[in-house]
GROMACS .gro file of C-alpha atoms in nm:
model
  118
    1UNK     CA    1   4.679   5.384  -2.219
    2UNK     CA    2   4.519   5.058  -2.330
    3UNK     CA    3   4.127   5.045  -2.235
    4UNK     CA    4   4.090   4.822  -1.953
    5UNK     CA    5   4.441   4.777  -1.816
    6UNK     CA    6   4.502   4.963  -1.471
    7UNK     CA    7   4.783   5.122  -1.389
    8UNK     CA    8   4.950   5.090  -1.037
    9UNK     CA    9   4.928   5.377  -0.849
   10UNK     CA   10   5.241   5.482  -0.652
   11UNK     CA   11   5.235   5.747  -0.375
   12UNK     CA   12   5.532   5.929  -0.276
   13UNK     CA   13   5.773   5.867   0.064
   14UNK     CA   14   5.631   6.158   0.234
   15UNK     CA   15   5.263   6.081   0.176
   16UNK     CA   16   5.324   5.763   0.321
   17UNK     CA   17   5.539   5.881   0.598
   18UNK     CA   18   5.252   6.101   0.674
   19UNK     CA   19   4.975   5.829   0.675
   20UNK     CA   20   5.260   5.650   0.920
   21UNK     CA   21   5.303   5.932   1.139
   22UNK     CA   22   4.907   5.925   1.198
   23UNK     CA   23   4.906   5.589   1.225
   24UNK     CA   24   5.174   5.592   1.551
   25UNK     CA   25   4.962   5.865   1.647
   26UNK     CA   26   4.699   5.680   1.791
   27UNK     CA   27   4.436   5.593   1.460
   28UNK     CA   28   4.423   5.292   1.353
   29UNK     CA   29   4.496   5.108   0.962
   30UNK     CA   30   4.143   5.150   0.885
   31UNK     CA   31   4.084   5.525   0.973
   32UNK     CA   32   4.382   5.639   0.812
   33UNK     CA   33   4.285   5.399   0.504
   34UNK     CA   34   3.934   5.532   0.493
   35UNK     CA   35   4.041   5.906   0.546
   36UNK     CA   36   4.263   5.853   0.223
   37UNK     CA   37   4.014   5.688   0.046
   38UNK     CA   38   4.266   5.353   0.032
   39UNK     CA   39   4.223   4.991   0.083
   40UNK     CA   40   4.314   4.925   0.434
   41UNK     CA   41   4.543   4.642   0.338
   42UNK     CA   42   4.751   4.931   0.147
   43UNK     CA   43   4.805   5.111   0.439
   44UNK     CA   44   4.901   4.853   0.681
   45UNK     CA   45   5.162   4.766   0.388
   46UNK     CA   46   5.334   5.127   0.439
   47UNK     CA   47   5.382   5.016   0.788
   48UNK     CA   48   5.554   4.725   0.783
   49UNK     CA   49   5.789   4.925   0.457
   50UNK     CA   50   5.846   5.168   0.711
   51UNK     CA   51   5.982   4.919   1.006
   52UNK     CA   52   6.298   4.909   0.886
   53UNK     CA   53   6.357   5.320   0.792
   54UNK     CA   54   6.312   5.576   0.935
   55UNK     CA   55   6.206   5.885   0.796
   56UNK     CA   56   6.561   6.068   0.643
   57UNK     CA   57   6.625   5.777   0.433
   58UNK     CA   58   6.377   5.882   0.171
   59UNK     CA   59   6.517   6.236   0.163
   60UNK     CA   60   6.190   6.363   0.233
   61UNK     CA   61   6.100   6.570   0.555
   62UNK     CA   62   6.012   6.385   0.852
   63UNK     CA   63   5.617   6.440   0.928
   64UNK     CA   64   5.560   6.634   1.244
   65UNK     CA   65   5.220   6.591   1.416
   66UNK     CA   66   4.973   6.847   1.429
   67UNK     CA   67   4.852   6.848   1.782
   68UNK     CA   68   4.489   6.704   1.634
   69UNK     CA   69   4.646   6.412   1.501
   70UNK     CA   70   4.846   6.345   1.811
   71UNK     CA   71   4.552   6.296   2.033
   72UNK     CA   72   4.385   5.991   1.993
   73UNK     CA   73   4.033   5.974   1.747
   74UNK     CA   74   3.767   6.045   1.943
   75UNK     CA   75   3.446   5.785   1.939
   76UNK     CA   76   3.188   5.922   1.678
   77UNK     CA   77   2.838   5.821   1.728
   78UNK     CA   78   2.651   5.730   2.043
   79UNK     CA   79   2.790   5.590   2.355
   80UNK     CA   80   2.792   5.263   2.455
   81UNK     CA   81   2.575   5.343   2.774
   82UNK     CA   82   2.311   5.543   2.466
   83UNK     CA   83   2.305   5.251   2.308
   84UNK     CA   84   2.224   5.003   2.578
   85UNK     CA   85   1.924   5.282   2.667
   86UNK     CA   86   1.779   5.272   2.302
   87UNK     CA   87   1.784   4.921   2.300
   88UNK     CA   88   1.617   4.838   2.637
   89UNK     CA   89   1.353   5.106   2.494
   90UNK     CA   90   1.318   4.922   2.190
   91UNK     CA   91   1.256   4.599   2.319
   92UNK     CA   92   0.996   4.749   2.599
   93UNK     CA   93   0.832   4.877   2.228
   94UNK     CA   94   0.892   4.550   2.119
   95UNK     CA   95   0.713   4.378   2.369
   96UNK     CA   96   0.383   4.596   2.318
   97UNK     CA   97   0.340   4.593   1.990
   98UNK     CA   98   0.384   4.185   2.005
   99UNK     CA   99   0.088   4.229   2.277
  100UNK     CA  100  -0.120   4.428   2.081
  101UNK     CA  101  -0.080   4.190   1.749
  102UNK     CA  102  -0.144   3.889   1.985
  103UNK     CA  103  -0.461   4.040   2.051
  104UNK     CA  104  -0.588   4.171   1.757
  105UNK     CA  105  -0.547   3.833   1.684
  106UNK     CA  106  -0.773   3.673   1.958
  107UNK     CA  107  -0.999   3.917   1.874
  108UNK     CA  108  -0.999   3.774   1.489
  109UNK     CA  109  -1.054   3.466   1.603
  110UNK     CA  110  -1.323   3.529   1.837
  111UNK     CA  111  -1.568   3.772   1.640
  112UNK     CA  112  -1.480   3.487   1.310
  113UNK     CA  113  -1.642   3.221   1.523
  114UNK     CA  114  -1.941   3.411   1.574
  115UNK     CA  115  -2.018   3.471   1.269
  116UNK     CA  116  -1.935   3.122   1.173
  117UNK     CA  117  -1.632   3.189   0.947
  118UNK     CA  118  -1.246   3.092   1.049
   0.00000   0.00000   0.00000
């Protein structure tokens, strides 16, 4: 192969009847894209191929759904309600620390007039 020149990749019917099935499964483009390590555009691309076949055309199996794909993804990472904790926490922190720099500030100011520097 020349140095520099990429080849196209192609993936076979029942890989991408696969990444369908999972797809209609309840994920969405991107976390079946970024489970395959694939561009998401790539994925949504199978899609709209597979609109107009169904499965048998290709001669390949049709995908069945393992009962973990067929729920829907669970949310990873805190809740919305966690997050809307942390961040009124945060700003409360915030709020202090602005209140302590404030007057460490004051107090600069003060003890530099005394001794006749600014």
């Amino acid at each position: 192969m020349v140095e520099g020149v990429k080849r196209r990749r192609s993936f076979p019917d029942a890989f991408k009847w696969e990444a369908i099935a999972a797809m209609r499964g309840g994920r969405s483009p991107s976390q079946v894209a970024a489970e395959l390590g694939l561009p998401d555009r790539l994925v949504r691309s199978w899609l709209r191929w597979a609109e107009g076949r169904s499965p048998g055309m290709s001669g390949a199996p049709a995908p069945t759904l393992r009962r973990e794909q067929a729920a829907p993804a669970r949310r990873v990472g805190p809740s919305p309600a966690d997050q809307a904790a942390e961040i009124a926490q945060l700003r409360k922190e915030l709020k202090r620390v602005r209140m302590g720099r404030d007057i460490l500030k004051r107090a600069a100011l003060i003890f530099g007039q005394a001794t006749g520097r600014r």
